[in-house]
Amino acid sequence: MNGVLRPVRLRPSDLVRLGTAGLRARPGRALLAALGIAVGIATMVTVVGISASSQARLLRQLDALGTNLLRVSPGDDLFGDDPVKLPKGAAAAVLRIDGVREAGQTGDTKATVRRNDLIAGEVSLGISVQATSLDLLRTLDGRVRSGTWLNAATERHPAVVLGSVAAERLGLTAPDAQVWIGNRWFTVIGILDRMPLAEEIERSALIGFPAAEEYLDFDGHPTTVYERSDDESVESVRDALARTVSPERPSDAKVSRPSDALKAKAAAAGAFTGLMLGLGAVALFVGAVGVANTMVVAVLERRKEIGLRRSLGATRGQVRTQFLVEALILSVAGGAFGVVGGALATFVYAGVNALPAVVPVWAPGGALGTTLLIGALAGIYPAVRAARVPPSVALTAQ
């Protein structure tokens, strides 16, 4: 109309066909360029997935174990004259606090446990010998893996229950064996299961308070008191614990919540993700450089094609858009393969390590969004360079 020629508008489907034409003509080069993007995206998705899976396990464990367990241990002596000791009736006093359901206590006997009497007494294997009250297992919501727990009869005799780690270090997998504690044999009557909220118990050999006093010259003072209260009473109980255990000197009792350690582990797992994401970003940057290099070479090799399209009426904007779309398709294809690869790696890792497989929803979305941005940045310069090629120069190029 009016003798004015107007360039045909390219539909999205036309742009996709043009963008994929160059990639289909050189599939090997396109595959290698997309592989760089895929490796970077797969690394980042895997790191996020593994971190999220580890955090999920810790949080599930925390939900199952609860946050209503508190621990009382001796505080620091301001003058350093004598070691601080908790009173013998500490657990009984704690039970009188409103909201407390269970309370148990342990006391360090300073003795060592060995597999036999021929091993030097200095060899402890990192295992402590603890006197324990009978209600400790119920307070910690623990389980006996094999054998049995102490009772009113065995707590008075040379009988011992081993924590899971202590049993491993002593090379024992079942009870009915004997170990050397102090200067006599003790019979192993049980082995405990794991206790994530009381890892010190896992590394302990547990005997009754009466037996510890009779056979190991234990003074009867507990070194740790555990209590479990109603969920709604945790804070009020925490405020009252120190004053209840040591009314005259509340500073002699230090109160902590074991579940805080699991929360710290979950936070640490998330913090480590930042470092690994940085490594993934480096791989992604290398992939972006590969895409840009591929597109620059494509522009140089396809100057005749560009000139022909310009001669037939294609505008600079259309040529620029063609190469930009090609770079975007290349990046998104690599990103999609990277997301799938990263998710599969996460599921495999979670399965091998008995973790709940978790890939946050934002991870694949963020990964694909990142590849779009990378494709745009990597394709801008080659696209602009292609658009600036004059038709006359392109048609005569050798």
CSV table of C-alpha atoms in Angstrom, one decimal:
chain,number,residue,atom,x,y,z
A,1,MET,CA,0.0,0.0,0.0
A,2,ASN,CA,1.3,3.5,-1.0
A,3,GLY,CA,4.3,1.8,-2.6
A,4,VAL,CA,6.0,1.2,0.7
A,5,LEU,CA,7.5,-2.2,1.3
A,6,ARG,CA,7.2,-3.5,4.8
A,7,PRO,CA,9.1,-6.5,6.2
A,8,VAL,CA,7.0,-9.6,7.1
A,9,ARG,CA,6.6,-10.0,10.8
A,10,LEU,CA,8.1,-13.3,12.1
A,11,ARG,CA,5.8,-15.4,14.2
A,12,PRO,CA,7.1,-17.2,17.3
A,13,SER,CA,7.0,-20.5,15.4
A,14,ASP,CA,9.1,-19.0,12.6
A,15,LEU,CA,11.7,-17.8,15.1
A,16,VAL,CA,11.8,-21.3,16.7
A,17,ARG,CA,12.4,-22.9,13.2
A,18,LEU,CA,15.1,-20.3,12.4
A,19,GLY,CA,16.7,-20.7,15.8
A,20,THR,CA,16.9,-24.5,15.6
A,21,ALA,CA,18.0,-24.6,11.9
A,22,GLY,CA,21.6,-23.7,12.8
A,23,LEU,CA,21.7,-26.1,15.7
A,24,ARG,CA,20.4,-28.9,13.6
A,25,ALA,CA,23.0,-28.2,10.9
A,26,ARG,CA,25.8,-28.6,13.5
A,27,PRO,CA,24.5,-31.0,16.2
A,28,GLY,CA,27.9,-31.9,17.6
A,29,ARG,CA,28.9,-28.3,18.3
A,30,ALA,CA,25.5,-27.6,19.7
A,31,LEU,CA,25.6,-30.6,22.0
A,32,LEU,CA,29.0,-29.6,23.4
A,33,ALA,CA,27.9,-26.1,24.0
A,34,ALA,CA,24.7,-27.2,25.7
A,35,LEU,CA,26.7,-29.7,27.8
A,36,GLY,CA,28.6,-26.9,29.5
A,37,ILE,CA,25.3,-25.3,30.6
A,38,ALA,CA,23.9,-28.7,31.6
A,39,VAL,CA,26.9,-29.4,33.9
A,40,GLY,CA,26.6,-26.1,35.7
A,41,ILE,CA,22.9,-26.4,36.2
A,42,ALA,CA,23.1,-30.0,37.2
A,43,THR,CA,25.7,-29.1,39.8
A,44,MET,CA,23.6,-26.4,41.3
A,45,VAL,CA,20.4,-28.4,41.4
A,46,THR,CA,22.3,-31.4,42.9
A,47,VAL,CA,23.8,-29.2,45.6
A,48,VAL,CA,20.5,-27.6,46.5
A,49,GLY,CA,18.7,-31.0,46.5
A,50,ILE,CA,21.3,-32.8,48.7
A,51,SER,CA,21.3,-29.9,51.1
A,52,ALA,CA,17.5,-29.8,51.3
A,53,SER,CA,17.4,-33.6,51.7
A,54,SER,CA,19.9,-33.4,54.6
A,55,GLN,CA,18.0,-30.6,56.3
A,56,ALA,CA,14.7,-32.5,55.8
A,57,ARG,CA,16.1,-35.6,57.6
A,58,LEU,CA,17.3,-33.5,60.5
A,59,LEU,CA,14.0,-31.6,60.8
A,60,ARG,CA,12.0,-34.8,60.6
A,61,GLN,CA,14.2,-36.3,63.2
A,62,LEU,CA,13.7,-33.2,65.3
A,63,ASP,CA,9.9,-33.5,65.0
A,64,ALA,CA,10.0,-37.1,66.0
A,65,LEU,CA,12.3,-36.6,69.0
A,66,GLY,CA,10.7,-33.4,70.1
A,67,THR,CA,12.1,-30.2,71.6
A,68,ASN,CA,10.8,-30.7,75.1
A,69,LEU,CA,14.0,-32.4,76.5
A,70,LEU,CA,16.2,-30.2,78.7
A,71,ARG,CA,19.6,-31.1,80.2
A,72,VAL,CA,21.2,-29.8,83.4
A,73,SER,CA,24.9,-30.0,83.9
A,74,PRO,CA,27.3,-28.4,86.4
A,75,GLY,CA,28.0,-24.7,85.8
A,76,ASP,CA,31.4,-23.0,85.9
A,77,ASP,CA,32.9,-22.3,89.3
A,78,LEU,CA,33.7,-18.6,89.4
A,79,PHE,CA,36.6,-19.0,91.8
A,80,GLY,CA,37.9,-22.4,90.5
A,81,ASP,CA,38.5,-23.8,93.9
A,82,ASP,CA,36.5,-27.0,93.7
A,83,PRO,CA,34.7,-28.7,90.8
A,84,VAL,CA,31.0,-27.9,90.8
A,85,LYS,CA,28.8,-30.9,91.8
A,86,LEU,CA,25.1,-31.3,91.4
A,87,PRO,CA,23.2,-32.5,94.5
A,88,LYS,CA,22.4,-36.2,94.8
A,89,GLY,CA,18.7,-35.7,94.8
A,90,ALA,CA,18.7,-33.5,91.7
A,91,ALA,CA,16.4,-35.6,89.5
A,92,ALA,CA,13.9,-36.1,92.3
A,93,ALA,CA,13.8,-32.3,92.9
A,94,VAL,CA,13.3,-31.7,89.1
A,95,LEU,CA,10.2,-34.0,89.2
A,96,ARG,CA,8.5,-31.6,91.6
A,97,ILE,CA,8.4,-28.8,89.0
A,98,ASP,CA,5.0,-28.3,87.4
A,99,GLY,CA,4.9,-29.6,83.8
A,100,VAL,CA,7.8,-32.1,84.2
A,101,ARG,CA,6.8,-35.6,83.1
A,102,GLU,CA,10.1,-37.6,83.4
A,103,ALA,CA,13.5,-37.0,84.9
A,104,GLY,CA,16.7,-39.1,84.9
A,105,GLN,CA,20.3,-38.6,85.7
A,106,THR,CA,23.8,-39.9,85.0
A,107,GLY,CA,27.1,-39.5,86.9
A,108,ASP,CA,30.6,-39.8,85.5
A,109,THR,CA,32.5,-42.4,87.5
A,110,LYS,CA,35.9,-41.6,86.0
A,111,ALA,CA,36.4,-45.3,85.4
A,112,THR,CA,37.4,-46.9,82.0
A,113,VAL,CA,35.9,-49.8,80.2
A,114,ARG,CA,38.1,-52.3,78.3
A,115,ARG,CA,37.4,-55.4,76.3
A,116,ASN,CA,39.6,-57.5,78.7
A,117,ASP,CA,41.9,-57.0,81.7
A,118,LEU,CA,45.1,-57.2,79.6
A,119,ILE,CA,44.5,-53.8,78.0
A,120,ALA,CA,46.2,-50.9,79.8
A,121,GLY,CA,43.9,-48.8,82.0
A,122,GLU,CA,44.8,-45.6,80.1
A,123,VAL,CA,43.1,-46.9,77.0
A,124,SER,CA,39.5,-45.5,77.2
A,125,LEU,CA,38.5,-45.7,73.5
A,126,GLY,CA,36.6,-42.5,74.2
A,127,ILE,CA,34.0,-44.4,76.2
A,128,SER,CA,32.9,-43.0,79.6
A,129,VAL,CA,31.5,-45.2,82.4
A,130,GLN,CA,28.3,-43.5,83.7
A,131,ALA,CA,26.2,-44.3,86.7
A,132,THR,CA,22.6,-44.0,85.7
A,133,SER,CA,19.1,-43.9,87.2
A,134,LEU,CA,16.5,-46.5,86.0
A,135,ASP,CA,14.2,-43.9,84.5
A,136,LEU,CA,16.9,-42.4,82.1
A,137,LEU,CA,15.9,-44.6,79.2
A,138,ARG,CA,12.2,-43.5,79.5
A,139,THR,CA,13.2,-39.9,79.9
A,140,LEU,CA,15.3,-39.9,76.7
A,141,ASP,CA,12.7,-41.9,74.9
A,142,GLY,CA,15.4,-44.4,74.0
A,143,ARG,CA,15.2,-48.0,72.9
A,144,VAL,CA,17.3,-51.1,73.6
A,145,ARG,CA,18.6,-52.6,70.4
A,146,SER,CA,19.3,-56.0,71.9
A,147,GLY,CA,19.2,-57.4,75.4
A,148,THR,CA,17.5,-55.5,78.3
A,149,TRP,CA,17.7,-52.3,80.3
A,150,LEU,CA,18.8,-52.1,83.9
A,151,ASN,CA,16.2,-52.9,86.6
A,152,ALA,CA,15.9,-52.8,90.4
A,153,ALA,CA,17.9,-56.0,90.6
A,154,THR,CA,20.7,-55.5,88.0
A,155,GLU,CA,21.4,-51.9,89.0
A,156,ARG,CA,23.0,-53.3,92.2
A,157,HIS,CA,25.2,-55.8,90.5
A,158,PRO,CA,28.1,-55.7,88.0
A,159,ALA,CA,25.8,-55.4,85.0
A,160,VAL,CA,26.3,-52.8,82.2
A,161,VAL,CA,24.3,-51.5,79.3
A,162,LEU,CA,26.4,-50.1,76.4
A,163,GLY,CA,25.5,-47.2,74.2
A,164,SER,CA,25.5,-47.9,70.4
A,165,VAL,CA,28.9,-46.2,69.7
A,166,ALA,CA,30.5,-47.8,72.8
A,167,ALA,CA,29.4,-51.2,71.7
A,168,GLU,CA,30.9,-50.6,68.2
A,169,ARG,CA,34.2,-49.5,69.7
A,170,LEU,CA,34.4,-52.5,72.0
A,171,GLY,CA,33.6,-54.8,69.1
A,172,LEU,CA,30.4,-56.1,70.6
A,173,THR,CA,27.2,-56.7,68.6
A,174,ALA,CA,25.2,-58.7,71.2
A,175,PRO,CA,24.9,-58.8,75.0
A,176,ASP,CA,26.0,-61.6,77.3
A,177,ALA,CA,29.6,-60.7,76.9
A,178,GLN,CA,31.9,-59.4,79.6
A,179,VAL,CA,33.9,-56.2,79.8
A,180,TRP,CA,36.5,-55.0,82.3
A,181,ILE,CA,35.5,-51.9,84.3
A,182,GLY,CA,37.6,-50.6,87.1
A,183,ASN,CA,39.1,-53.8,88.6
A,184,ARG,CA,36.4,-56.3,87.9
A,185,TRP,CA,34.3,-58.0,85.2
A,186,PHE,CA,30.9,-56.5,84.3
A,187,THR,CA,28.3,-58.5,82.3
A,188,VAL,CA,26.8,-56.7,79.3
A,189,ILE,CA,23.1,-57.1,79.5
A,190,GLY,CA,22.0,-54.7,76.8
A,191,ILE,CA,23.0,-52.5,73.9
A,192,LEU,CA,21.1,-49.3,73.2
A,193,ASP,CA,19.9,-47.9,69.9
A,194,ARG,CA,21.1,-44.5,68.5
A,195,MET,CA,20.1,-41.4,70.6
A,196,PRO,CA,20.5,-38.3,68.5
A,197,LEU,CA,19.5,-36.0,71.3
A,198,ALA,CA,21.9,-37.6,73.8
A,199,GLU,CA,25.0,-38.5,71.8
A,200,GLU,CA,27.0,-38.7,75.0
A,201,ILE,CA,24.9,-41.7,76.0
A,202,GLU,CA,25.8,-43.4,72.8
A,203,ARG,CA,29.5,-43.3,73.9
A,204,SER,CA,28.9,-44.5,77.4
A,205,ALA,CA,28.8,-47.7,79.4
A,206,LEU,CA,25.9,-47.4,81.8
A,207,ILE,CA,25.7,-49.1,85.3
A,208,GLY,CA,23.3,-48.5,88.2
A,209,PHE,CA,24.0,-45.9,90.9
A,210,PRO,CA,24.2,-48.5,93.7
A,211,ALA,CA,26.7,-50.7,91.7
A,212,ALA,CA,28.8,-47.6,90.9
A,213,GLU,CA,29.0,-46.7,94.5
A,214,GLU,CA,29.9,-50.2,95.6
A,215,TYR,CA,32.3,-51.3,92.9
A,216,LEU,CA,33.8,-48.0,91.6
A,217,ASP,CA,33.9,-45.8,94.7
A,218,PHE,CA,31.5,-43.4,93.0
A,219,ASP,CA,30.4,-40.4,95.2
A,220,GLY,CA,26.8,-40.5,94.0
A,221,HIS,CA,26.7,-36.9,92.6
A,222,PRO,CA,25.1,-36.7,89.2
A,223,THR,CA,26.9,-34.9,86.4
A,224,THR,CA,23.9,-34.6,84.1
A,225,VAL,CA,20.2,-34.5,84.7
A,226,TYR,CA,17.7,-34.9,81.9
A,227,GLU,CA,14.1,-34.0,82.1
A,228,ARG,CA,11.2,-34.1,79.6
A,229,SER,CA,8.2,-31.8,80.1
A,230,ASP,CA,5.0,-30.9,78.4
A,231,ASP,CA,5.5,-28.9,75.2
A,232,GLU,CA,3.7,-25.9,76.5
A,233,SER,CA,5.7,-25.9,79.8
A,234,VAL,CA,9.2,-26.1,78.3
A,235,GLU,CA,10.1,-22.4,78.8
A,236,SER,CA,8.7,-22.2,82.3
A,237,VAL,CA,10.5,-25.4,83.3
A,238,ARG,CA,13.7,-24.1,81.8
A,239,ASP,CA,13.5,-21.0,83.9
A,240,ALA,CA,12.9,-23.0,87.1
A,241,LEU,CA,15.5,-25.8,86.6
A,242,ALA,CA,18.6,-24.1,87.8
A,243,ARG,CA,16.9,-22.7,90.9
A,244,THR,CA,15.4,-26.1,91.7
A,245,VAL,CA,18.5,-28.1,91.2
A,246,SER,CA,20.8,-25.7,93.1
A,247,PRO,CA,18.6,-23.4,95.2
A,248,GLU,CA,21.5,-21.8,97.1
A,249,ARG,CA,23.7,-21.2,94.0
A,250,PRO,CA,21.7,-21.4,90.7
A,251,SER,CA,24.8,-20.6,88.8
A,252,ASP,CA,26.1,-24.0,89.7
A,253,ALA,CA,23.6,-25.5,87.3
A,254,LYS,CA,23.7,-25.0,83.5
A,255,VAL,CA,20.6,-25.7,81.5
A,256,SER,CA,20.6,-26.5,77.8
A,257,ARG,CA,18.3,-28.0,75.2
A,258,PRO,CA,19.8,-30.9,73.2
A,259,SER,CA,17.4,-30.3,70.2
A,260,ASP,CA,19.3,-27.0,69.6
A,261,ALA,CA,22.2,-29.1,68.4
A,262,LEU,CA,20.1,-30.7,65.6
A,263,LYS,CA,18.8,-27.2,64.6
A,264,ALA,CA,22.5,-26.1,64.4
A,265,LYS,CA,23.3,-29.0,62.2
A,266,ALA,CA,20.4,-28.2,59.9
A,267,ALA,CA,21.6,-24.6,59.7
A,268,ALA,CA,25.2,-25.7,59.0
A,269,ALA,CA,23.9,-27.9,56.1
A,270,GLY,CA,22.3,-24.8,54.6
A,271,ALA,CA,25.3,-22.7,55.0
A,272,PHE,CA,27.5,-25.2,53.2
A,273,THR,CA,25.2,-24.9,50.2
A,274,GLY,CA,26.5,-21.4,49.5
A,275,LEU,CA,30.0,-22.6,48.9
A,276,MET,CA,28.9,-25.4,46.6
A,277,LEU,CA,26.6,-23.1,44.7
A,278,GLY,CA,29.6,-20.9,44.0
A,279,LEU,CA,31.4,-23.8,42.4
A,280,GLY,CA,28.3,-24.5,40.3
A,281,ALA,CA,28.2,-20.9,39.2
A,282,VAL,CA,31.8,-21.1,38.0
A,283,ALA,CA,30.8,-24.2,35.9
A,284,LEU,CA,27.8,-22.3,34.6
A,285,PHE,CA,29.9,-19.3,33.6
A,286,VAL,CA,32.2,-21.6,31.6
A,287,GLY,CA,29.1,-23.0,29.9
A,288,ALA,CA,28.0,-19.5,29.1
A,289,VAL,CA,31.3,-18.7,27.5
A,290,GLY,CA,31.0,-21.9,25.4
A,291,VAL,CA,27.6,-20.8,24.2
A,292,ALA,CA,28.9,-17.3,23.3
A,293,ASN,CA,31.8,-18.8,21.5
A,294,THR,CA,29.6,-21.2,19.5
A,295,MET,CA,27.3,-18.3,18.4
A,296,VAL,CA,30.3,-16.1,17.3
A,297,VAL,CA,31.6,-19.0,15.2
A,298,ALA,CA,28.2,-19.6,13.8
A,299,VAL,CA,27.9,-15.9,12.7
A,300,LEU,CA,31.3,-16.1,11.0
A,301,GLU,CA,30.4,-19.3,9.2
A,302,ARG,CA,26.9,-18.2,8.1
A,303,ARG,CA,27.7,-14.8,6.7
A,304,LYS,CA,26.4,-15.8,3.2
A,305,GLU,CA,23.2,-17.0,4.8
A,306,ILE,CA,22.9,-13.7,6.7
A,307,GLY,CA,23.5,-11.7,3.5
A,308,LEU,CA,21.0,-13.7,1.6
A,309,ARG,CA,18.3,-13.1,4.2
A,310,ARG,CA,19.2,-9.4,4.3
A,311,SER,CA,18.9,-9.2,0.5
A,312,LEU,CA,15.5,-10.8,0.6
A,313,GLY,CA,14.2,-8.2,3.0
A,314,ALA,CA,15.1,-9.4,6.4
A,315,THR,CA,15.8,-6.5,8.8
A,316,ARG,CA,18.7,-6.2,11.1
A,317,GLY,CA,16.2,-6.7,14.0
A,318,GLN,CA,15.0,-10.0,12.5
A,319,VAL,CA,18.6,-11.2,12.0
A,320,ARG,CA,19.5,-10.1,15.5
A,321,THR,CA,16.4,-11.9,16.9
A,322,GLN,CA,17.2,-15.1,15.0
A,323,PHE,CA,20.6,-15.5,16.6
A,324,LEU,CA,19.4,-14.4,20.0
A,325,VAL,CA,16.6,-17.1,19.9
A,326,GLU,CA,19.2,-19.6,18.8
A,327,ALA,CA,21.4,-18.8,21.8
A,328,LEU,CA,18.3,-19.0,24.1
A,329,ILE,CA,17.2,-22.4,22.7
A,330,LEU,CA,20.8,-23.7,23.1
A,331,SER,CA,20.9,-22.5,26.8
A,332,VAL,CA,17.4,-23.7,27.7
A,333,ALA,CA,18.1,-27.1,26.2
A,334,GLY,CA,21.3,-27.5,28.3
A,335,GLY,CA,19.4,-26.1,31.4
A,336,ALA,CA,16.6,-28.7,31.0
A,337,PHE,CA,19.0,-31.6,30.8
A,338,GLY,CA,20.9,-30.1,33.7
A,339,VAL,CA,17.7,-29.9,35.8
A,340,VAL,CA,16.8,-33.5,35.0
A,341,GLY,CA,20.4,-34.7,35.7
A,342,GLY,CA,20.6,-32.8,39.0
A,343,ALA,CA,17.2,-34.2,40.2
A,344,LEU,CA,18.3,-37.7,39.3
A,345,ALA,CA,21.6,-37.3,41.1
A,346,THR,CA,19.7,-36.0,44.2
A,347,PHE,CA,17.4,-39.0,44.2
A,348,VAL,CA,20.2,-41.4,43.8
A,349,TYR,CA,22.2,-39.8,46.7
A,350,ALA,CA,19.2,-39.7,48.9
A,351,GLY,CA,18.4,-43.4,48.2
A,352,VAL,CA,22.0,-44.5,48.9
A,353,ASN,CA,22.2,-42.5,52.2
A,354,ALA,CA,18.6,-43.2,53.4
A,355,LEU,CA,17.6,-39.5,53.1
A,356,PRO,CA,14.2,-38.1,52.1
A,357,ALA,CA,14.7,-37.0,48.5
A,358,VAL,CA,13.8,-33.3,48.4
A,359,VAL,CA,14.3,-30.9,45.4
A,360,PRO,CA,12.9,-27.5,46.3
A,361,VAL,CA,10.3,-26.2,43.7
A,362,TRP,CA,12.3,-23.1,43.3
A,363,ALA,CA,15.4,-24.9,42.2
A,364,PRO,CA,14.3,-26.1,38.8
A,365,GLY,CA,12.4,-22.8,38.2
A,366,GLY,CA,15.4,-20.8,39.2
A,367,ALA,CA,17.7,-22.9,37.1
A,368,LEU,CA,15.7,-22.5,33.9
A,369,GLY,CA,15.4,-18.8,34.6
A,370,THR,CA,19.1,-18.6,35.0
A,371,THR,CA,19.7,-20.4,31.7
A,372,LEU,CA,17.4,-17.9,29.9
A,373,LEU,CA,19.4,-15.0,31.3
A,374,ILE,CA,22.7,-16.7,30.4
A,375,GLY,CA,21.4,-17.4,26.9
A,376,ALA,CA,20.4,-13.8,26.4
A,377,LEU,CA,23.7,-12.5,27.7
A,378,ALA,CA,25.7,-15.0,25.7
A,379,GLY,CA,23.7,-14.3,22.5
A,380,ILE,CA,23.6,-10.5,22.5
A,381,TYR,CA,27.1,-9.9,21.1
A,382,PRO,CA,26.9,-12.5,18.3
A,383,ALA,CA,23.4,-11.4,17.4
A,384,VAL,CA,24.4,-7.7,17.2
A,385,ARG,CA,27.5,-8.7,15.1
A,386,ALA,CA,25.3,-10.7,12.7
A,387,ALA,CA,22.9,-7.8,12.3
A,388,ARG,CA,25.7,-5.5,11.4
A,389,VAL,CA,27.0,-7.6,8.5
A,390,PRO,CA,26.2,-5.6,5.2
A,391,PRO,CA,24.4,-7.7,2.6
A,392,SER,CA,26.9,-6.8,-0.1
A,393,VAL,CA,29.8,-8.0,2.0
A,394,ALA,CA,28.1,-11.1,3.1
A,395,LEU,CA,27.1,-12.2,-0.5
A,396,THR,CA,30.7,-11.8,-1.8
A,397,ALA,CA,32.3,-13.6,1.3
A,398,GLN,CA,34.3,-16.7,0.6
